[in-house]
Amino acid sequence: MVKVYSFEACPWCNKVKKYLDSKGVEYEVHDVELNAEDAAACEKLTGDTAVPVLTVDDKNYILGFDKAKIDALLGL
Amino acid sequence: MGIYDFTVKTNKGVEKNLGDYKGKVLLIVNTASKCGFTPQFKELQELYKTYKDRGLEILGFPCNQFAGQEPGSNDEVQTFCRANYGVTFQIFEKGDVRGETAQPLFKYLTEQKKFEGFDENHPIAAKLVEALKQNFPEYLEGDGIKWNFTKFLVDKEGNVVARFEPTTNPASIAKDIEALL
């Protein structure tokens, strides 16, 4: 399952979600402001506190809104 | 009317009278989830950690009035944001800070300390002015808040002694804070 670490007032997070919606990709939203465990997991994955972070396998991830990288990771 | 006459709400919805902060040095800031342009949460948190035991309180007022207006092309702008988690100073309820709908506290602060220009040597200054010209030309007029992370320094007696624009990094305010502690 595709995971998107994000928070509500983050415009780049919303762009990632909208892009996935437009491609018909299902994903789980992990809100790093509302959920401390998600925040910790995201920081552990990336070593940073920035979002959006998109991951499929909890190892490889994409930070930020980058269509080309998202397409490559998800094989779109 | 002084700073201690204002009552505001914390982000948990609890009413807080600013009179509770008598005897503290205050740094009052309009904050925003940071998306590349004005990344100042981290430095504010560092100031807070350094000076809170000596009587500094930082009061953060989240505001979305400048949201979604990140300047520059996508190539220049980081396409990510940082949430405000990790910040231990007090964050208040989200609200407006400029114009007719501004919270009374910010009307008061901007009356006490007028806009005296940006620090043009700051790396974001030129981009900020350009973004304002494009998106909110009227914001460049008058004394209202220009952008996220405008900082007001209040002494232990409640006098608003200084205003720092987004083009002043929190770390460089340390000496001004020390002088008041």
mmCIF file of C-alpha atoms in Angstrom:
data_model
loop_
_atom_site.group_PDB
_atom_site.id
_atom_site.type_symbol
_atom_site.label_atom_id
_atom_site.label_comp_id
_atom_site.label_asym_id
_atom_site.label_seq_id
_atom_site.Cartn_x
_atom_site.Cartn_y
_atom_site.Cartn_z
ATOM 1 C CA MET A 1 0.000 0.000 0.000
ATOM 2 C CA VAL A 2 1.194 3.493 -0.838
ATOM 3 C CA LYS A 3 1.659 5.656 2.249
ATOM 4 C CA VAL A 4 1.656 9.437 2.212
ATOM 5 C CA TYR A 5 3.028 11.203 5.276
ATOM 6 C CA SER A 6 1.505 14.651 5.339
ATOM 7 C CA PHE A 7 -0.411 17.245 7.305
ATOM 8 C CA GLU A 8 -3.567 19.090 6.493
ATOM 9 C CA ALA A 9 -2.325 22.644 5.937
ATOM 10 C CA CYS A 10 0.568 21.515 3.712
ATOM 11 C CA PRO A 11 -0.073 22.575 0.116
ATOM 12 C CA TRP A 12 2.551 20.235 -1.346
ATOM 13 C CA CYS A 13 1.024 17.291 0.523
ATOM 14 C CA ASN A 14 -2.317 18.121 -1.015
ATOM 15 C CA LYS A 15 -0.767 18.221 -4.475
ATOM 16 C CA VAL A 16 0.655 14.722 -3.994
ATOM 17 C CA LYS A 17 -2.726 13.412 -2.827
ATOM 18 C CA LYS A 18 -4.566 15.060 -5.709
ATOM 19 C CA TYR A 19 -2.063 13.657 -8.169
ATOM 20 C CA LEU A 20 -2.510 10.132 -6.798
ATOM 21 C CA ASP A 21 -6.283 10.612 -6.927
ATOM 22 C CA SER A 22 -6.044 11.680 -10.551
ATOM 23 C CA LYS A 23 -4.087 8.516 -11.345
ATOM 24 C CA GLY A 24 -6.498 6.312 -9.444
ATOM 25 C CA VAL A 25 -3.800 5.240 -6.978
ATOM 26 C CA GLU A 26 -5.042 4.178 -3.543
ATOM 27 C CA TYR A 27 -3.029 5.364 -0.575
ATOM 28 C CA GLU A 28 -3.049 5.687 3.192
ATOM 29 C CA VAL A 29 -2.766 9.159 4.706
ATOM 30 C CA HIS A 30 -0.482 9.395 7.741
ATOM 31 C CA ASP A 31 -0.907 12.777 9.405
ATOM 32 C CA VAL A 32 2.311 13.835 11.126
ATOM 33 C CA GLU A 33 0.683 16.690 13.043
ATOM 34 C CA LEU A 34 -2.171 14.663 14.457
ATOM 35 C CA ASN A 35 -0.328 11.446 15.113
ATOM 36 C CA ALA A 36 2.986 11.355 16.969
ATOM 37 C CA GLU A 37 3.664 7.766 15.862
ATOM 38 C CA ASP A 38 3.356 8.756 12.216
ATOM 39 C CA ALA A 39 5.627 11.731 12.810
ATOM 40 C CA ALA A 40 8.235 9.469 14.412
ATOM 41 C CA ALA A 41 7.966 6.878 11.637
ATOM 42 C CA CYS A 42 8.380 9.524 8.954
ATOM 43 C CA GLU A 43 11.359 11.081 10.689
ATOM 44 C CA LYS A 44 12.945 7.651 11.092
ATOM 45 C CA LEU A 45 12.462 6.937 7.397
ATOM 46 C CA THR A 46 13.889 10.207 6.087
ATOM 47 C CA GLY A 47 15.987 11.558 8.948
ATOM 48 C CA ASP A 48 14.120 14.826 8.557
ATOM 49 C CA THR A 49 10.809 16.449 9.514
ATOM 50 C CA ALA A 50 9.730 17.485 6.030
ATOM 51 C CA VAL A 51 6.633 16.206 4.220
ATOM 52 C CA PRO A 52 5.033 15.070 1.918
ATOM 53 C CA VAL A 53 6.825 11.753 2.003
ATOM 54 C CA LEU A 54 5.549 8.975 -0.206
ATOM 55 C CA THR A 55 6.675 5.403 0.308
ATOM 56 C CA VAL A 56 5.568 1.919 -0.670
ATOM 57 C CA ASP A 57 8.057 -0.256 1.169
ATOM 58 C CA ASP A 58 9.102 1.956 4.133
ATOM 59 C CA LYS A 59 12.618 2.071 2.654
ATOM 60 C CA ASN A 60 12.552 3.993 -0.603
ATOM 61 C CA TYR A 61 10.736 7.283 -0.401
ATOM 62 C CA ILE A 62 10.064 10.476 -2.292
ATOM 63 C CA LEU A 63 10.210 13.778 -0.458
ATOM 64 C CA GLY A 64 8.205 16.615 -1.939
ATOM 65 C CA PHE A 65 5.913 16.822 -4.922
ATOM 66 C CA ASP A 66 7.828 15.411 -7.860
ATOM 67 C CA LYS A 67 5.619 13.867 -10.524
ATOM 68 C CA ALA A 68 8.479 12.227 -12.422
ATOM 69 C CA LYS A 69 9.794 10.486 -9.317
ATOM 70 C CA ILE A 70 6.313 9.431 -8.239
ATOM 71 C CA ASP A 71 5.651 7.976 -11.691
ATOM 72 C CA ALA A 72 8.937 6.096 -11.604
ATOM 73 C CA LEU A 73 8.413 4.686 -8.114
ATOM 74 C CA LEU A 74 4.842 3.597 -8.760
ATOM 75 C CA GLY A 75 5.354 2.555 -12.375
ATOM 76 C CA LEU A 76 2.719 5.001 -13.643
ATOM 77 C CA MET B 1 -5.155 49.527 26.541
ATOM 78 C CA GLY B 2 -1.947 47.573 26.959
ATOM 79 C CA ILE B 3 -0.663 44.187 25.929
ATOM 80 C CA TYR B 4 -1.799 42.625 29.223
ATOM 81 C CA ASP B 5 -5.428 43.542 28.487
ATOM 82 C CA PHE B 6 -5.694 41.070 25.618
ATOM 83 C CA THR B 7 -7.206 37.641 25.967
ATOM 84 C CA VAL B 8 -6.481 35.016 23.326
ATOM 85 C CA LYS B 9 -7.153 31.313 22.915
ATOM 86 C CA THR B 10 -4.533 28.586 22.822
ATOM 87 C CA ASN B 11 -4.576 25.965 20.090
ATOM 88 C CA LYS B 12 -6.346 23.736 22.626
ATOM 89 C CA GLY B 13 -9.159 26.291 22.893
ATOM 90 C CA VAL B 14 -8.231 27.492 26.392
ATOM 91 C CA GLU B 15 -8.570 31.230 27.065
ATOM 92 C CA LYS B 16 -5.326 32.891 28.054
ATOM 93 C CA ASN B 17 -5.014 36.417 29.380
ATOM 94 C CA LEU B 18 -1.735 37.973 28.345
ATOM 95 C CA GLY B 19 -1.553 39.512 31.824
ATOM 96 C CA ASP B 20 -0.395 36.044 32.909
ATOM 97 C CA TYR B 21 2.891 36.859 31.164
ATOM 98 C CA LYS B 22 3.687 39.949 33.272
ATOM 99 C CA GLY B 23 7.376 39.942 34.166
ATOM 100 C CA LYS B 24 8.311 37.816 31.141
ATOM 101 C CA VAL B 25 9.997 38.941 27.958
ATOM 102 C CA LEU B 26 7.693 38.039 25.070
ATOM 103 C CA LEU B 27 8.344 37.337 21.445
ATOM 104 C CA ILE B 28 5.007 37.349 19.592
ATOM 105 C CA VAL B 29 5.116 35.825 16.118
ATOM 106 C CA ASN B 30 2.628 35.053 13.366
ATOM 107 C CA THR B 31 3.620 31.563 12.297
ATOM 108 C CA ALA B 32 2.814 29.289 9.391
ATOM 109 C CA SER B 33 3.569 25.734 8.522
ATOM 110 C CA LYS B 34 6.736 26.298 6.711
ATOM 111 C CA CYS B 35 7.059 25.428 3.077
ATOM 112 C CA GLY B 36 10.505 26.441 2.009
ATOM 113 C CA PHE B 37 10.170 30.197 2.039
ATOM 114 C CA THR B 38 10.392 31.345 5.609
ATOM 115 C CA PRO B 39 11.800 28.449 7.596
ATOM 116 C CA GLN B 40 11.977 30.050 11.018
ATOM 117 C CA PHE B 41 10.329 27.559 13.379
ATOM 118 C CA LYS B 42 13.585 25.818 14.089
ATOM 119 C CA GLU B 43 15.437 28.984 15.069
ATOM 120 C CA LEU B 44 12.508 30.147 17.195
ATOM 121 C CA GLN B 45 12.563 26.836 19.028
ATOM 122 C CA GLU B 46 16.308 27.226 19.588
ATOM 123 C CA LEU B 47 15.798 30.726 21.021
ATOM 124 C CA TYR B 48 13.102 29.367 23.291
ATOM 125 C CA LYS B 49 15.298 26.538 24.545
ATOM 126 C CA THR B 50 18.163 28.929 25.208
ATOM 127 C CA TYR B 51 16.235 31.652 27.040
ATOM 128 C CA LYS B 52 13.075 30.175 28.539
ATOM 129 C CA ASP B 53 14.710 29.543 31.907
ATOM 130 C CA ARG B 54 15.717 33.199 32.017
ATOM 131 C CA GLY B 55 12.175 34.407 31.380
ATOM 132 C CA LEU B 56 11.505 34.354 27.639
ATOM 133 C CA GLU B 57 8.144 33.209 26.323
ATOM 134 C CA ILE B 58 7.463 32.815 22.618
ATOM 135 C CA LEU B 59 3.822 33.113 21.568
ATOM 136 C CA GLY B 60 3.061 31.709 18.125
ATOM 137 C CA PHE B 61 -0.117 32.711 16.283
ATOM 138 C CA PRO B 62 -0.731 30.521 13.224
ATOM 139 C CA CYS B 63 -2.196 32.361 10.288
ATOM 140 C CA ASN B 64 -3.139 31.171 6.822
ATOM 141 C CA GLN B 65 -3.506 34.602 5.232
ATOM 142 C CA PHE B 66 -0.277 34.137 3.330
ATOM 143 C CA ALA B 67 -0.810 30.480 2.486
ATOM 144 C CA GLY B 68 -0.511 29.072 -0.980
ATOM 145 C CA GLN B 69 1.424 32.065 -2.220
ATOM 146 C CA GLU B 70 4.900 30.663 -2.255
ATOM 147 C CA PRO B 71 6.905 32.815 -4.621
ATOM 148 C CA GLY B 72 9.122 31.748 -7.479
ATOM 149 C CA SER B 73 8.847 29.017 -10.046
ATOM 150 C CA ASN B 74 8.610 25.367 -9.085
ATOM 151 C CA ASP B 75 12.251 24.945 -9.926
ATOM 152 C CA GLU B 76 13.390 27.350 -7.251
ATOM 153 C CA VAL B 77 10.925 26.441 -4.576
ATOM 154 C CA GLN B 78 11.214 23.434 -2.349
ATOM 155 C CA THR B 79 8.131 21.296 -2.863
ATOM 156 C CA PHE B 80 7.823 20.264 0.756
ATOM 157 C CA CYS B 81 6.737 21.655 4.097
ATOM 158 C CA ARG B 82 7.632 21.196 7.717
ATOM 159 C CA ALA B 83 4.947 20.742 10.300
ATOM 160 C CA ASN B 84 5.264 22.649 13.549
ATOM 161 C CA TYR B 85 5.726 19.550 15.623
ATOM 162 C CA GLY B 86 8.798 19.631 17.805
ATOM 163 C CA VAL B 87 7.959 23.172 18.869
ATOM 164 C CA THR B 88 7.486 23.497 22.630
ATOM 165 C CA PHE B 89 6.569 27.172 22.919
ATOM 166 C CA GLN B 90 2.917 28.162 23.133
ATOM 167 C CA ILE B 91 0.911 28.057 19.931
ATOM 168 C CA PHE B 92 -2.437 29.856 19.861
ATOM 169 C CA GLU B 93 -5.599 29.483 17.825
ATOM 170 C CA LYS B 94 -5.390 30.105 14.102
ATOM 171 C CA GLY B 95 -6.587 33.543 13.049
ATOM 172 C CA ASP B 96 -6.025 36.522 10.796
ATOM 173 C CA VAL B 97 -3.259 39.008 11.534
ATOM 174 C CA ARG B 98 -3.886 41.755 8.990
ATOM 175 C CA GLY B 99 -6.723 43.745 7.489
ATOM 176 C CA GLU B 100 -10.275 44.183 8.770
ATOM 177 C CA THR B 101 -10.401 40.635 10.104
ATOM 178 C CA ALA B 102 -7.127 40.871 12.038
ATOM 179 C CA GLN B 103 -7.146 39.762 15.655
ATOM 180 C CA PRO B 104 -7.205 42.779 18.013
ATOM 181 C CA LEU B 105 -3.802 41.796 19.409
ATOM 182 C CA PHE B 106 -2.172 42.179 15.995
ATOM 183 C CA LYS B 107 -3.958 45.468 15.319
ATOM 184 C CA TYR B 108 -2.489 46.697 18.580
ATOM 185 C CA LEU B 109 1.009 45.394 17.860
ATOM 186 C CA THR B 110 1.151 46.955 14.404
ATOM 187 C CA GLU B 111 -0.082 50.269 15.821
ATOM 188 C CA GLN B 112 2.642 50.167 18.467
ATOM 189 C CA LYS B 113 5.418 49.309 16.049
ATOM 190 C CA LYS B 114 5.224 50.491 12.470
ATOM 191 C CA PHE B 115 6.701 48.862 9.397
ATOM 192 C CA GLU B 116 10.203 50.227 8.810
ATOM 193 C CA GLY B 117 11.190 48.214 5.771
ATOM 194 C CA PHE B 118 12.751 44.838 5.082
ATOM 195 C CA ASP B 119 16.381 43.935 5.540
ATOM 196 C CA GLU B 120 17.289 43.960 1.885
ATOM 197 C CA ASN B 121 20.428 41.932 2.499
ATOM 198 C CA HIS B 122 18.427 38.930 3.656
ATOM 199 C CA PRO B 123 18.405 36.118 1.057
ATOM 200 C CA ILE B 124 14.600 36.076 0.815
ATOM 201 C CA ALA B 125 14.078 39.856 0.724
ATOM 202 C CA ALA B 126 14.027 40.310 -3.050
ATOM 203 C CA LYS B 127 11.802 37.242 -3.567
ATOM 204 C CA LEU B 128 9.455 38.343 -0.820
ATOM 205 C CA VAL B 129 8.982 41.830 -2.252
ATOM 206 C CA GLU B 130 8.467 40.341 -5.718
ATOM 207 C CA ALA B 131 5.881 37.859 -4.407
ATOM 208 C CA LEU B 132 4.042 40.647 -2.596
ATOM 209 C CA LYS B 133 4.022 42.836 -5.681
ATOM 210 C CA GLN B 134 2.567 39.992 -7.721
ATOM 211 C CA ASN B 135 0.053 38.562 -5.289
ATOM 212 C CA PHE B 136 -0.748 41.184 -2.673
ATOM 213 C CA PRO B 137 0.492 44.605 -3.830
ATOM 214 C CA GLU B 138 -1.679 46.278 -1.197
ATOM 215 C CA TYR B 139 0.253 44.458 1.558
ATOM 216 C CA LEU B 140 3.289 46.576 0.766
ATOM 217 C CA GLU B 141 1.368 49.671 1.858
ATOM 218 C CA GLY B 142 0.939 50.705 5.470
ATOM 219 C CA ASP B 143 1.986 49.069 8.712
ATOM 220 C CA GLY B 144 0.074 45.784 8.566
ATOM 221 C CA ILE B 145 1.788 42.419 8.792
ATOM 222 C CA LYS B 146 3.581 41.738 5.516
ATOM 223 C CA TRP B 147 4.220 38.008 5.739
ATOM 224 C CA ASN B 148 4.648 35.008 8.009
ATOM 225 C CA PHE B 149 7.137 35.274 10.851
ATOM 226 C CA THR B 150 6.843 38.943 11.732
ATOM 227 C CA LYS B 151 8.157 39.149 15.295
ATOM 228 C CA PHE B 152 7.271 41.611 18.072
ATOM 229 C CA LEU B 153 9.477 41.867 21.142
ATOM 230 C CA VAL B 154 7.779 42.894 24.396
ATOM 231 C CA ASP B 155 9.673 43.813 27.564
ATOM 232 C CA LYS B 156 8.894 42.697 31.121
ATOM 233 C CA GLU B 157 6.610 45.709 31.669
ATOM 234 C CA GLY B 158 4.514 45.008 28.576
ATOM 235 C CA ASN B 159 6.012 47.634 26.266
ATOM 236 C CA VAL B 160 6.286 46.617 22.627
ATOM 237 C CA VAL B 161 9.927 47.539 22.086
ATOM 238 C CA ALA B 162 10.783 46.177 18.660
ATOM 239 C CA ARG B 163 9.358 44.708 15.473
ATOM 240 C CA PHE B 164 11.341 42.381 13.247
ATOM 241 C CA GLU B 165 10.224 41.585 9.736
ATOM 242 C CA PRO B 166 10.328 38.103 8.130
ATOM 243 C CA THR B 167 13.691 39.199 6.747
ATOM 244 C CA THR B 168 15.222 39.072 10.220
ATOM 245 C CA ASN B 169 16.158 35.579 11.326
ATOM 246 C CA PRO B 170 15.193 34.632 14.889
ATOM 247 C CA ALA B 171 18.797 33.806 15.783
ATOM 248 C CA SER B 172 19.842 37.387 15.140
ATOM 249 C CA ILE B 173 17.307 38.654 17.696
ATOM 250 C CA ALA B 174 19.143 36.884 20.521
ATOM 251 C CA LYS B 175 21.069 39.999 21.545
ATOM 252 C CA ASP B 176 17.875 42.060 21.714
ATOM 253 C CA ILE B 177 16.253 39.419 23.915
ATOM 254 C CA GLU B 178 19.274 39.217 26.202
ATOM 255 C CA ALA B 179 19.194 42.979 26.693
ATOM 256 C CA LEU B 180 15.667 42.700 28.139
ATOM 257 C CA LEU B 181 16.085 39.616 30.348
#
